[in-house]
PDB file of C-alpha atoms in Angstrom:
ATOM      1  CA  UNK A   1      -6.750  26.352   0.112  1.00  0.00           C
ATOM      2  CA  UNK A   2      -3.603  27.282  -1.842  1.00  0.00           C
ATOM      3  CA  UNK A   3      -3.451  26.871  -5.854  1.00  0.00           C
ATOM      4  CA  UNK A   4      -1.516  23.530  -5.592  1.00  0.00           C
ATOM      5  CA  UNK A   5      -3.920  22.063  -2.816  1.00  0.00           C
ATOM      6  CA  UNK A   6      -6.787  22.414  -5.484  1.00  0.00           C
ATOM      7  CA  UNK A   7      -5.265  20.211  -7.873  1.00  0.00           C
ATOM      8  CA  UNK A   8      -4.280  17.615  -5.771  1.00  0.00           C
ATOM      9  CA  UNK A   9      -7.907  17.678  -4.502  1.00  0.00           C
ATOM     10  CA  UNK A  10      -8.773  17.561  -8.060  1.00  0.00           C
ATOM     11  CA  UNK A  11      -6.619  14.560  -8.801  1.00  0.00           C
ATOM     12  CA  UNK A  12      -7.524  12.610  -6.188  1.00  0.00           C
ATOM     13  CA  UNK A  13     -11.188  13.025  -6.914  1.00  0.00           C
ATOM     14  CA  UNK A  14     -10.755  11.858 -10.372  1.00  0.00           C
ATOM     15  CA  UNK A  15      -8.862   8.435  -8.823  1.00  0.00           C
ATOM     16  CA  UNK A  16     -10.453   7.256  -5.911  1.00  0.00           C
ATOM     17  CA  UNK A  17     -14.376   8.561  -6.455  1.00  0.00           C
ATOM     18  CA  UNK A  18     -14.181   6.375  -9.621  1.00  0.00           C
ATOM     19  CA  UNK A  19     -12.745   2.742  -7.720  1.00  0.00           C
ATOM     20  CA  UNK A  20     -15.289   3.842  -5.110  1.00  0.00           C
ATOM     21  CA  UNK A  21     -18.114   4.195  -7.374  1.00  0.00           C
ATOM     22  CA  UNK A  22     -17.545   1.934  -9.754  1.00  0.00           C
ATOM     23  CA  UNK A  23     -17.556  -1.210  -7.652  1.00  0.00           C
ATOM     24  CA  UNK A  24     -21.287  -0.453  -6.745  1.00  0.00           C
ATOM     25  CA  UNK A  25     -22.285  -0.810 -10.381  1.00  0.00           C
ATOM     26  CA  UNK A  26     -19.765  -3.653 -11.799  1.00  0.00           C
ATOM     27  CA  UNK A  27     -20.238  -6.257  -8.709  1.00  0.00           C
ATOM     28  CA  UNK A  28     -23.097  -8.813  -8.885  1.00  0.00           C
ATOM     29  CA  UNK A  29     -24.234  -9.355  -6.192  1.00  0.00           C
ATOM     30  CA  UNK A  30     -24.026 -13.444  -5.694  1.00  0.00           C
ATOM     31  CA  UNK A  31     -21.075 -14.925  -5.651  1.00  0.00           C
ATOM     32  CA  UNK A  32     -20.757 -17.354  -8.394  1.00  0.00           C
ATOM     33  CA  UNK A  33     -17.753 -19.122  -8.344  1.00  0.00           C
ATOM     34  CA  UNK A  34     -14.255 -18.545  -6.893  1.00  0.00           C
ATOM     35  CA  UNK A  35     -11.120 -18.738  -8.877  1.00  0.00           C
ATOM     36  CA  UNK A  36      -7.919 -19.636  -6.934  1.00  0.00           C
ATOM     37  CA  UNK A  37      -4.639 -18.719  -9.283  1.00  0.00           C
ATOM     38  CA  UNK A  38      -0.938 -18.925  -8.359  1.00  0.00           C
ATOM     39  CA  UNK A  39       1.525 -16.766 -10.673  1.00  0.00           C
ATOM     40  CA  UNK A  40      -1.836 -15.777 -12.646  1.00  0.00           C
ATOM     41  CA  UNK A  41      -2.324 -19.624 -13.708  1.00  0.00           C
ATOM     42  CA  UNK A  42      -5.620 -21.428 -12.820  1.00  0.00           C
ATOM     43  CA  UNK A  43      -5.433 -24.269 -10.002  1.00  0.00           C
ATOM     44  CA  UNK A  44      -9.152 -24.592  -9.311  1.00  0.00           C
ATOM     45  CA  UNK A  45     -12.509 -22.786 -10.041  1.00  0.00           C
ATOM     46  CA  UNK A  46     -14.694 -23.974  -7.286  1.00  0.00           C
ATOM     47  CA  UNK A  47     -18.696 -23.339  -7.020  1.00  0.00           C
ATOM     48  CA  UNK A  48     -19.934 -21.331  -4.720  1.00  0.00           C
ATOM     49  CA  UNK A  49     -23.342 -21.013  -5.859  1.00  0.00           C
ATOM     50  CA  UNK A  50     -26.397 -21.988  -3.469  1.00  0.00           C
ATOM     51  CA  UNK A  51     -25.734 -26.025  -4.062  1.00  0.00           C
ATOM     52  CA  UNK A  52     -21.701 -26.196  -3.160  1.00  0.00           C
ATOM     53  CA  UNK A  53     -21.022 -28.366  -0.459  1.00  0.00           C
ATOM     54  CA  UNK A  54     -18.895 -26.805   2.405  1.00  0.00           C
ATOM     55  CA  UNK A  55     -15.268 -28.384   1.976  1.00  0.00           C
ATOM     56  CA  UNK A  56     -11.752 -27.145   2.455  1.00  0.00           C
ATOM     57  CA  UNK A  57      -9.013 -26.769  -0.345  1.00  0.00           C
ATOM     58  CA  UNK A  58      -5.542 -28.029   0.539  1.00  0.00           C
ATOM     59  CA  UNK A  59      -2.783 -25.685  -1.767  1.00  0.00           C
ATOM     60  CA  UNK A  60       0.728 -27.006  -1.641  1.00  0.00           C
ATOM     61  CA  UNK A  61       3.554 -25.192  -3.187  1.00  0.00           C
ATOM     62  CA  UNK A  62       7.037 -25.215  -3.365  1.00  0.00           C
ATOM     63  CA  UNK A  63       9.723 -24.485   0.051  1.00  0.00           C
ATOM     64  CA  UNK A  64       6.571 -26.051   2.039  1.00  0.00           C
ATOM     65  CA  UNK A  65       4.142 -23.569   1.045  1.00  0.00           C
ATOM     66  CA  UNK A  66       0.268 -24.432   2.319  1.00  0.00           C
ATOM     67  CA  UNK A  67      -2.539 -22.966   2.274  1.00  0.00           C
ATOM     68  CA  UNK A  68      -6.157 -23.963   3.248  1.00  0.00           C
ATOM     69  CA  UNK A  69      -8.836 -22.559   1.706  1.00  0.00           C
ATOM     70  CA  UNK A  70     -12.286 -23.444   2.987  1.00  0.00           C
ATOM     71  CA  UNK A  71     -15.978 -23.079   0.646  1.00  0.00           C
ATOM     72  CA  UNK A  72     -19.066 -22.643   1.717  1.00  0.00           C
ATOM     73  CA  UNK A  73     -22.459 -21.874  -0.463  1.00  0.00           C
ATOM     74  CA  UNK A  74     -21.364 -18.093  -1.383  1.00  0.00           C
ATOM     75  CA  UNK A  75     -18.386 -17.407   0.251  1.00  0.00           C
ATOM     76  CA  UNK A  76     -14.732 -18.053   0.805  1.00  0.00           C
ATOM     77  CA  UNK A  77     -11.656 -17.890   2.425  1.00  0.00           C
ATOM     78  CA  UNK A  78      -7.873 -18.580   2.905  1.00  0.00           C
ATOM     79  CA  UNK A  79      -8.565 -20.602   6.418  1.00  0.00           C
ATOM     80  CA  UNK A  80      -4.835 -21.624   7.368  1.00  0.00           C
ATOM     81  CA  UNK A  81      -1.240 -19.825   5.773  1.00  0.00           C
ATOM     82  CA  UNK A  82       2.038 -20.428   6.714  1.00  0.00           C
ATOM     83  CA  UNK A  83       3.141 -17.526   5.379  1.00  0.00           C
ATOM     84  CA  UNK A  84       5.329 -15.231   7.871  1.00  0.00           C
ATOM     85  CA  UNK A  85       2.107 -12.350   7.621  1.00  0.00           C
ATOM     86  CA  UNK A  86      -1.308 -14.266   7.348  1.00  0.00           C
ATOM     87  CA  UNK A  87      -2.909 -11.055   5.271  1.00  0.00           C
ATOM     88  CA  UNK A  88      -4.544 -13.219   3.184  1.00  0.00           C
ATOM     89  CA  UNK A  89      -6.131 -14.799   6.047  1.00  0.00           C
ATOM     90  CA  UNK A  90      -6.931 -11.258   7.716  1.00  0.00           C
ATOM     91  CA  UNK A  91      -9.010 -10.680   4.445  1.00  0.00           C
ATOM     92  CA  UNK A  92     -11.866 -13.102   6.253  1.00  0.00           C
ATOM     93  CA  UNK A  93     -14.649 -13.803   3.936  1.00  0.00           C
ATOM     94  CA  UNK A  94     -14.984 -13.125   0.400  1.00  0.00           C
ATOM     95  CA  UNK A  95     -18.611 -13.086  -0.490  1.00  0.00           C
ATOM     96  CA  UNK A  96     -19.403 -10.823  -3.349  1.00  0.00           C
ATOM     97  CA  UNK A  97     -17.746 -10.577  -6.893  1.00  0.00           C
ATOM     98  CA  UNK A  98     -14.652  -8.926  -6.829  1.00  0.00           C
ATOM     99  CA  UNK A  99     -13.428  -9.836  -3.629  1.00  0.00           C
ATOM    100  CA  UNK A 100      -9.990 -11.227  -3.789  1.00  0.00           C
ATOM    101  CA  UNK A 101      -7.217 -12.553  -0.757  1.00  0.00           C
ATOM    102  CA  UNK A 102      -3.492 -12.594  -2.146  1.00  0.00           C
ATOM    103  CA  UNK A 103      -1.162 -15.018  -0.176  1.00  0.00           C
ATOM    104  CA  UNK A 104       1.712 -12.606  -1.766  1.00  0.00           C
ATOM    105  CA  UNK A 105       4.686 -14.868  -0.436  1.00  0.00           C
ATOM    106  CA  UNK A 106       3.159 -17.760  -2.340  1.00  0.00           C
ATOM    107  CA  UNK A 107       1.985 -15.753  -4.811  1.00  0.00           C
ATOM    108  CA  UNK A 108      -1.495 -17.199  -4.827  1.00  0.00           C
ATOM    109  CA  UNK A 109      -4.811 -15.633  -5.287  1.00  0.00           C
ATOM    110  CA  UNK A 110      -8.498 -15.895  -4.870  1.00  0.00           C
ATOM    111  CA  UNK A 111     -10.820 -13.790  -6.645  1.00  0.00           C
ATOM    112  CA  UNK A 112     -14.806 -14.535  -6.640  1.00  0.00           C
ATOM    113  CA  UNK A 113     -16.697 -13.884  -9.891  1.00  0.00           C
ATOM    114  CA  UNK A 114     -20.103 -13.588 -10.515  1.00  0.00           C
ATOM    115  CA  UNK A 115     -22.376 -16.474 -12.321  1.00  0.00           C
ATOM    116  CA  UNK A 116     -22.490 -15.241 -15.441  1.00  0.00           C
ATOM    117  CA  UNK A 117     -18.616 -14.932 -15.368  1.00  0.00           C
ATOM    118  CA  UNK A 118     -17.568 -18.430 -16.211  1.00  0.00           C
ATOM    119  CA  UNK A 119     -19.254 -17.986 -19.698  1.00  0.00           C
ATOM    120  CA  UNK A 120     -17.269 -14.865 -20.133  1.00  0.00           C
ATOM    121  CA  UNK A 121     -14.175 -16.614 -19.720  1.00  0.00           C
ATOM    122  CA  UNK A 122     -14.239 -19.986 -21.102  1.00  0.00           C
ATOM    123  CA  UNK A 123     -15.523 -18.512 -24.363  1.00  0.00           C
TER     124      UNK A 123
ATOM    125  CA  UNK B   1       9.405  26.161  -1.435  1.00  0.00           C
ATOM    126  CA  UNK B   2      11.361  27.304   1.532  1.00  0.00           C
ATOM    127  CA  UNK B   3      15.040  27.856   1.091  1.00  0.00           C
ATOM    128  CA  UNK B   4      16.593  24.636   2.170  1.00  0.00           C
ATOM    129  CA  UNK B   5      19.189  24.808   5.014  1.00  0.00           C
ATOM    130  CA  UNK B   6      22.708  25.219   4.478  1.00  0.00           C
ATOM    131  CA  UNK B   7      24.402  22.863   6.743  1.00  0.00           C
ATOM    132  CA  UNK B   8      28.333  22.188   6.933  1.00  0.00           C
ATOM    133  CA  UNK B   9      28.928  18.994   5.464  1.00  0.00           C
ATOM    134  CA  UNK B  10      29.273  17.494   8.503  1.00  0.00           C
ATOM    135  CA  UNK B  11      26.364  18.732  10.005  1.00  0.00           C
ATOM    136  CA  UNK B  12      24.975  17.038   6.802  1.00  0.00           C
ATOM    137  CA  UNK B  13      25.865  13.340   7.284  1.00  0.00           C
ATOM    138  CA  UNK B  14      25.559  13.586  11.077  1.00  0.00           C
ATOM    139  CA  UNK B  15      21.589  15.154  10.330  1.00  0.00           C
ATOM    140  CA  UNK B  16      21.405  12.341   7.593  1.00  0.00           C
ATOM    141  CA  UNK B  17      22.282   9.827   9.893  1.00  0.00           C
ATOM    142  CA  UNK B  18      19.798  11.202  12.802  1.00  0.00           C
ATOM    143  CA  UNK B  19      16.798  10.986  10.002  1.00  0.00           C
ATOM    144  CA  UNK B  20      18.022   7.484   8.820  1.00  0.00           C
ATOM    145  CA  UNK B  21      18.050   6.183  12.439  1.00  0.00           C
ATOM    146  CA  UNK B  22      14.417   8.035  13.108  1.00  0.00           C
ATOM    147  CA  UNK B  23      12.936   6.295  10.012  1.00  0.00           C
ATOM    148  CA  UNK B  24      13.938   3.048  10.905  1.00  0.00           C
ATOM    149  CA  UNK B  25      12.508   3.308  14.241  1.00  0.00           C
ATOM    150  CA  UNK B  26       9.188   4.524  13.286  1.00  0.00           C
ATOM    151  CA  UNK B  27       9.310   2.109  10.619  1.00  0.00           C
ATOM    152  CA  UNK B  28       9.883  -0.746  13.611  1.00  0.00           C
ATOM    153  CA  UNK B  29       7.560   0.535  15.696  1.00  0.00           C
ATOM    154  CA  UNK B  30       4.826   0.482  12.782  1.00  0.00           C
ATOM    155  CA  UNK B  31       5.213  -3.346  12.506  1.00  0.00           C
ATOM    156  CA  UNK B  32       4.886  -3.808  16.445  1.00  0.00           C
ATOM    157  CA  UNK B  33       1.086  -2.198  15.740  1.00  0.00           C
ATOM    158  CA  UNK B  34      -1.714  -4.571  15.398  1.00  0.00           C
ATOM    159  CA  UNK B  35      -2.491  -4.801  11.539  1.00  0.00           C
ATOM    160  CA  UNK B  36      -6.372  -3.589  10.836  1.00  0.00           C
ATOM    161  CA  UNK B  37      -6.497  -3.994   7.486  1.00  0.00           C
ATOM    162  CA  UNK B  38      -3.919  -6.162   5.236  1.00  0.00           C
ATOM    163  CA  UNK B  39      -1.737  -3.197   3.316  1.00  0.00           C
ATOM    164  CA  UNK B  40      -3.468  -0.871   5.896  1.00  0.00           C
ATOM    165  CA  UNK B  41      -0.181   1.627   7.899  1.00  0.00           C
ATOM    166  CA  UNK B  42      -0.182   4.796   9.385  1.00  0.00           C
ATOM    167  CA  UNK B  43       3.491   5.323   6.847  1.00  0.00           C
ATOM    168  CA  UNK B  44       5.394   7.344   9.643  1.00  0.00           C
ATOM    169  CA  UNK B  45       8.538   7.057   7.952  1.00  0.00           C
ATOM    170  CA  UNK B  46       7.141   9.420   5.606  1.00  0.00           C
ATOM    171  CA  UNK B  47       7.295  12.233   8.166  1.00  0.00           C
ATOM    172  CA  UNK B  48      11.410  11.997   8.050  1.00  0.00           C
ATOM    173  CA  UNK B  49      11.123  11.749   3.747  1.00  0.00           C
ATOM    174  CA  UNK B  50       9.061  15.016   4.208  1.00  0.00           C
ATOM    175  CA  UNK B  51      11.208  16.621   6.823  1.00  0.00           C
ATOM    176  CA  UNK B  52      14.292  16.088   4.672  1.00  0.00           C
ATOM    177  CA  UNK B  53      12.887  16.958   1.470  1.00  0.00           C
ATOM    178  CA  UNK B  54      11.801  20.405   3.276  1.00  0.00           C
ATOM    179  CA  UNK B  55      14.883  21.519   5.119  1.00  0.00           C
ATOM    180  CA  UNK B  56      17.109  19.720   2.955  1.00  0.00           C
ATOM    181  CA  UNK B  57      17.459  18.490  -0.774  1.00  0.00           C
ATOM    182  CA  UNK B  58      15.530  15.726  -2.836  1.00  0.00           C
ATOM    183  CA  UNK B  59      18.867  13.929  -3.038  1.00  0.00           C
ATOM    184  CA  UNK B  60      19.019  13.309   0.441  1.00  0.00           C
ATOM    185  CA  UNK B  61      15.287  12.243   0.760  1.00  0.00           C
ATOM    186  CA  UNK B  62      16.150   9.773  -1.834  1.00  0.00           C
ATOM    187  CA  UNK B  63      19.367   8.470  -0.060  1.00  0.00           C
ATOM    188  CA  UNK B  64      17.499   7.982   3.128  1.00  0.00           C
ATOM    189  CA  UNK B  65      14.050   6.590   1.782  1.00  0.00           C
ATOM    190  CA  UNK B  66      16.667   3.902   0.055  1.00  0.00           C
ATOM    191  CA  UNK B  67      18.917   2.995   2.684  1.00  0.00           C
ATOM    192  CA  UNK B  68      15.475   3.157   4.600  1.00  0.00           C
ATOM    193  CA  UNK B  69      14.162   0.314   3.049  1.00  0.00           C
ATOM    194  CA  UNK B  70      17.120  -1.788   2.674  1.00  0.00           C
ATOM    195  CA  UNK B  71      18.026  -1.998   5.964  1.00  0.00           C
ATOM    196  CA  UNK B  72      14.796  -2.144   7.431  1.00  0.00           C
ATOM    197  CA  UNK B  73      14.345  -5.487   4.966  1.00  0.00           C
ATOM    198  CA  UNK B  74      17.672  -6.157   6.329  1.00  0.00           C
ATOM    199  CA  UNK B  75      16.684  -5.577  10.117  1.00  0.00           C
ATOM    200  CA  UNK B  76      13.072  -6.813  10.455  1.00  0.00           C
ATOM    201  CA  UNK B  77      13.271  -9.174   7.861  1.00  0.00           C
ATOM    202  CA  UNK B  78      10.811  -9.438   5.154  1.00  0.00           C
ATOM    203  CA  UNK B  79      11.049 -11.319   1.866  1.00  0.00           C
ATOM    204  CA  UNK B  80      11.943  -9.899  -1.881  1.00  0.00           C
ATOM    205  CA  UNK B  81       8.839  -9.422  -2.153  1.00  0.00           C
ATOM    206  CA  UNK B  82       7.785  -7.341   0.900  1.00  0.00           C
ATOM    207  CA  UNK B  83      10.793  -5.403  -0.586  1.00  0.00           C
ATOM    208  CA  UNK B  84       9.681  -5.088  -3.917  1.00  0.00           C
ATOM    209  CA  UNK B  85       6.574  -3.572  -2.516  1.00  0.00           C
ATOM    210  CA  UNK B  86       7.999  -1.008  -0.039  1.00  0.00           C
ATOM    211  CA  UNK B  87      10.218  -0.145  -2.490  1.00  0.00           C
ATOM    212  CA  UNK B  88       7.673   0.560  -5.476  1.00  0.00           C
ATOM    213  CA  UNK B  89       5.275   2.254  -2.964  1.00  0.00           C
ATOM    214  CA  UNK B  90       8.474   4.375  -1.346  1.00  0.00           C
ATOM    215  CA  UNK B  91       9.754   5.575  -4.750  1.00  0.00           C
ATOM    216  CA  UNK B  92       6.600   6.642  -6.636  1.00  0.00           C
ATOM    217  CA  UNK B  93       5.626   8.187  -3.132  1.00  0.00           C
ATOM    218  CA  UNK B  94       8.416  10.436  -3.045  1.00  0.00           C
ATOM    219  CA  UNK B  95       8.610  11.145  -6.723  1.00  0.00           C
ATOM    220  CA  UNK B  96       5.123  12.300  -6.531  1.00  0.00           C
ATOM    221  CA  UNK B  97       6.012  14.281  -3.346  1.00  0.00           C
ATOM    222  CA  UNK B  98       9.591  16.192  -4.875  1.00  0.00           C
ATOM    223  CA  UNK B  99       7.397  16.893  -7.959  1.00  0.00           C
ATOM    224  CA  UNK B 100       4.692  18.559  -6.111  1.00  0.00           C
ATOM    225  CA  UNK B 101       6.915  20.584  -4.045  1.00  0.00           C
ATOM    226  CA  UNK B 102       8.711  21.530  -7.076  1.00  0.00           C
ATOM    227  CA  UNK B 103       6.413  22.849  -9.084  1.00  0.00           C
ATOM    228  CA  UNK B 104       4.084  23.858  -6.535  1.00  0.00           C
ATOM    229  CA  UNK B 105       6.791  25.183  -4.161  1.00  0.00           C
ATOM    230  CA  UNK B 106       4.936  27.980  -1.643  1.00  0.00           C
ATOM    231  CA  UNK B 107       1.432  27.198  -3.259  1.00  0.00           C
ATOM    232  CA  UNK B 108       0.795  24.024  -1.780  1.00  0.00           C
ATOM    233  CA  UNK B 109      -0.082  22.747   2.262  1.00  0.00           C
ATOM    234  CA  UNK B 110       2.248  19.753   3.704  1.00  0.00           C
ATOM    235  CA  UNK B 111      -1.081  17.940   4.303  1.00  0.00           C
ATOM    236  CA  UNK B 112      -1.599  18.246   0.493  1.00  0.00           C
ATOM    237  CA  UNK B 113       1.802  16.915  -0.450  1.00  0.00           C
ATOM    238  CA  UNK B 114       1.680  13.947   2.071  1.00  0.00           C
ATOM    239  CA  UNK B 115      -1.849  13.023   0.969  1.00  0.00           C
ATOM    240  CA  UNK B 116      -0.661  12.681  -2.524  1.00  0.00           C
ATOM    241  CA  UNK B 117       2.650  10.642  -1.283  1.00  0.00           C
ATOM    242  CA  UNK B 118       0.652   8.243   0.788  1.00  0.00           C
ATOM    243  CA  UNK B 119      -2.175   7.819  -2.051  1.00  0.00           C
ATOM    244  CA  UNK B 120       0.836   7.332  -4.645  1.00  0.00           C
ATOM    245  CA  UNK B 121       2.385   4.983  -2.339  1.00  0.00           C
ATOM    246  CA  UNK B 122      -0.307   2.432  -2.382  1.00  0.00           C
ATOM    247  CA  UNK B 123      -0.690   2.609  -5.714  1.00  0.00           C
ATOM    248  CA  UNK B 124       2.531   1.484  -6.183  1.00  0.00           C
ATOM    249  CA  UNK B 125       2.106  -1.418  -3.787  1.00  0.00           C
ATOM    250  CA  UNK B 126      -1.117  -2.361  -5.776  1.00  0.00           C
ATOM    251  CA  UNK B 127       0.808  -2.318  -8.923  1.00  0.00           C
ATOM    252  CA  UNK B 128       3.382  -4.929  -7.482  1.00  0.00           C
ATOM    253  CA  UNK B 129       0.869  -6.653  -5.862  1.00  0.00           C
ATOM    254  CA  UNK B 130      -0.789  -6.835  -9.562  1.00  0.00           C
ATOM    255  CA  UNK B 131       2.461  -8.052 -11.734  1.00  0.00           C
ATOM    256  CA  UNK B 132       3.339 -10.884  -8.989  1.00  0.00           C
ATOM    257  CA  UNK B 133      -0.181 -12.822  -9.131  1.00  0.00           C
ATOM    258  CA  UNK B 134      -0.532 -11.859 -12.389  1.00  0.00           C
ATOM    259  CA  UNK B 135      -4.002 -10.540 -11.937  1.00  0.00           C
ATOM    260  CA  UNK B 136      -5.374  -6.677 -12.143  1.00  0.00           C
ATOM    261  CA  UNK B 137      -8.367  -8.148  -9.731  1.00  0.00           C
ATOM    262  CA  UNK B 138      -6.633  -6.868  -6.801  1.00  0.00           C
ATOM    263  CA  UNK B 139      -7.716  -3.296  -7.867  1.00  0.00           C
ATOM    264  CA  UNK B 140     -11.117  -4.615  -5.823  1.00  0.00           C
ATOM    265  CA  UNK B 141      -9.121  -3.745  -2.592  1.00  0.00           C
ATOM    266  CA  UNK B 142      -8.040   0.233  -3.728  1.00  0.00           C
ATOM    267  CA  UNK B 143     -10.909   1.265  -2.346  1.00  0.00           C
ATOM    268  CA  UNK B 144      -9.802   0.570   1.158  1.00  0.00           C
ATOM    269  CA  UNK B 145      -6.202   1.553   0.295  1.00  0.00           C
ATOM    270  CA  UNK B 146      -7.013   4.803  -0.857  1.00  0.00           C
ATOM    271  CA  UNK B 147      -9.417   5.910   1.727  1.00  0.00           C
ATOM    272  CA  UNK B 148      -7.034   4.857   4.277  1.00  0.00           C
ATOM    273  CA  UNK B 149      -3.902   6.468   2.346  1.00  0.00           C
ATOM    274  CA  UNK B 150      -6.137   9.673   2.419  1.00  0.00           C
ATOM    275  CA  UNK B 151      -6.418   9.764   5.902  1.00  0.00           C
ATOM    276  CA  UNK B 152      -3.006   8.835   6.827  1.00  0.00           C
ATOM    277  CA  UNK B 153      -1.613  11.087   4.699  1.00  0.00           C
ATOM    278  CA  UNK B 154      -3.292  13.749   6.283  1.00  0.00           C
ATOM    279  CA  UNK B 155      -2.662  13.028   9.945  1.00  0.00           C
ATOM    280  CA  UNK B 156       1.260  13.012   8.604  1.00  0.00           C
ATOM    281  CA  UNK B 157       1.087  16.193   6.764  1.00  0.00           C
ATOM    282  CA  UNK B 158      -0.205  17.562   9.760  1.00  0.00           C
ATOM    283  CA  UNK B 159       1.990  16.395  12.459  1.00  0.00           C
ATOM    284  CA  UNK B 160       4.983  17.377   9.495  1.00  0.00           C
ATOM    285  CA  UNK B 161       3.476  21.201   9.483  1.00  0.00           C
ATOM    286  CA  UNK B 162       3.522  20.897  13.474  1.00  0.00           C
ATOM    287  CA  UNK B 163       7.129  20.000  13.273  1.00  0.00           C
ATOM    288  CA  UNK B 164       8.489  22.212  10.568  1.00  0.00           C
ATOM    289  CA  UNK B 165       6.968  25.526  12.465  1.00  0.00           C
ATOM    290  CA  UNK B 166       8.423  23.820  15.473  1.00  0.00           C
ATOM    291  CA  UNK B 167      11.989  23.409  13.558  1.00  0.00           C
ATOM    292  CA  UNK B 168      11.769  26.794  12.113  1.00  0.00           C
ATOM    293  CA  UNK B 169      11.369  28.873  15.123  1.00  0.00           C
ATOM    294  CA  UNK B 170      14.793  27.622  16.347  1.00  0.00           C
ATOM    295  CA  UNK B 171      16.522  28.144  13.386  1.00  0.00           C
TER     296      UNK B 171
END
């Protein structure tokens, strides 16, 4: 391994073994509730906790923008897009804290946090 | 670093033009591949950026890795913000890679340098990705990005090596 192989080994170490590590010790592990944000700004924290009833989440936006997002007790996701890619519908279920789908043409977001999150926030 | 090429000038543009056309193709072909993971590509566009940069100048890695991604916006379509995101990942990427190659010049392996441009280049995309929803929470997904940038990188870096001993034992 030449000189400059080492450091980029080195480098790379220091970046990803931290956002690979990390997650294991930061995420709950029950989803608590699931924020859903366009342009950063709160539309609707939903439950997800044990007694949420399944339902589904119409978002409209602007230029005809829709998403459906369905809930169920602990999980998530973007059901329906009609954005030109779908990722955020490739991203399936988000179950744990931390897990986020980005609808990046509509610029909207779903993150879950954990249950003792909301507390955090809202103080 | 080895000695870049010297080409006639019109050698140049028509060499230019061959590695323009070759990245947009790969860069088509990469969007006619079933999508694993969202944010998840092999990046085989960034075998022409590391060709060029090798037998040729930084300049005209950055002239092609720009006209790159304007036209393939302009070809393949893809919204300001699919642009926004090629274009953050493509420019860190090879700003990482000319620096390496730079300072490292002889003492580093392609593999190396492509790693570090594919890694950089979804870092970039994160960082977009982050300013537009206005939320650092999609730092969850690195993880995956990474990982995947690591391997791609490598696979490029080593088909790049392939080519450049191929390349050099006509020259």
């Amino acid at each position: 391994m030449k000189r400059g192989d080492r450091w980029v080994v080195l480098v790379l170490g220091l970046v990803v073994l931290p956002s690979l590590v990390l997650p294991l010790f930061v995420r709950g592990d029950e989803a608590g509730y699931a924020s859903i944000t366009r342009d950063g700004k709160l539309i609707e924290r939903v439950d997800l906790r044990g007694s949420a009833l399944p339902r589904r989440i119409e978002i409209l936006g602007e230029n005809g923008a829709c998403n459906v997002i369905q809930v169920e007790p602990g999980r998530v996701r973007m059901l329906e897009s009609n954005c030109p890619e779908g990722l955020c519908v490739m991203m399936g279920w988000l179950e744990k804290p931390g897990d986020t789908a980005v609808c990046l043409p509509h610029r909207l977001m779903i993150t879950v946090e954990g249950e003792g999150e909301l507390d955090a926030i809202s103080r | 670093m080895r000695s870049p090429v010297r080409f006639t000038p019109v050698r140049r543009t028509v060499l230019l033009s061959l590695a323009l056309t070759l990245a947009l193709a790969l860069n088509g072909f990469e969007r006619l591949l079933p999508v694993l993971l969202p944010g998840v590509k092999p990046g085989l566009a960034n075998v022409v950026s590391l060709l060029v940069l090798l037998f040729m100048d930084w300049k005209s890695a950055w002239v092609v890795l720009g006209l790159r991604i304007a036209m393939a916006t302009f070809f393949f379509g893809g919204n300001m913000l699919a642009f926004a995101c090629s274009s953050a990942g493509g420019v860190l990427s090879l700003s990482v890679m000319v620096l390496l190659l730079r300072v490292f010049g002889d003492q580093i392996s392609l593999p190396a340098v492509s790693v570090a441009g594919a890694v950089s280049h979804n870092l970039g995309q994160v960082m977009v990705v982050a300013f537009i929803v206005r939320s650092i929470a999609v730092a969850g997904y690195l993880p995956v990005l990474l990982f995947s940038g690591v391997v791609s990188g490598l696979a490029v870096g080593l088909l790049v090596s392939w080519i450049a001993a191929r390349i050099d034992s006509h020259l």
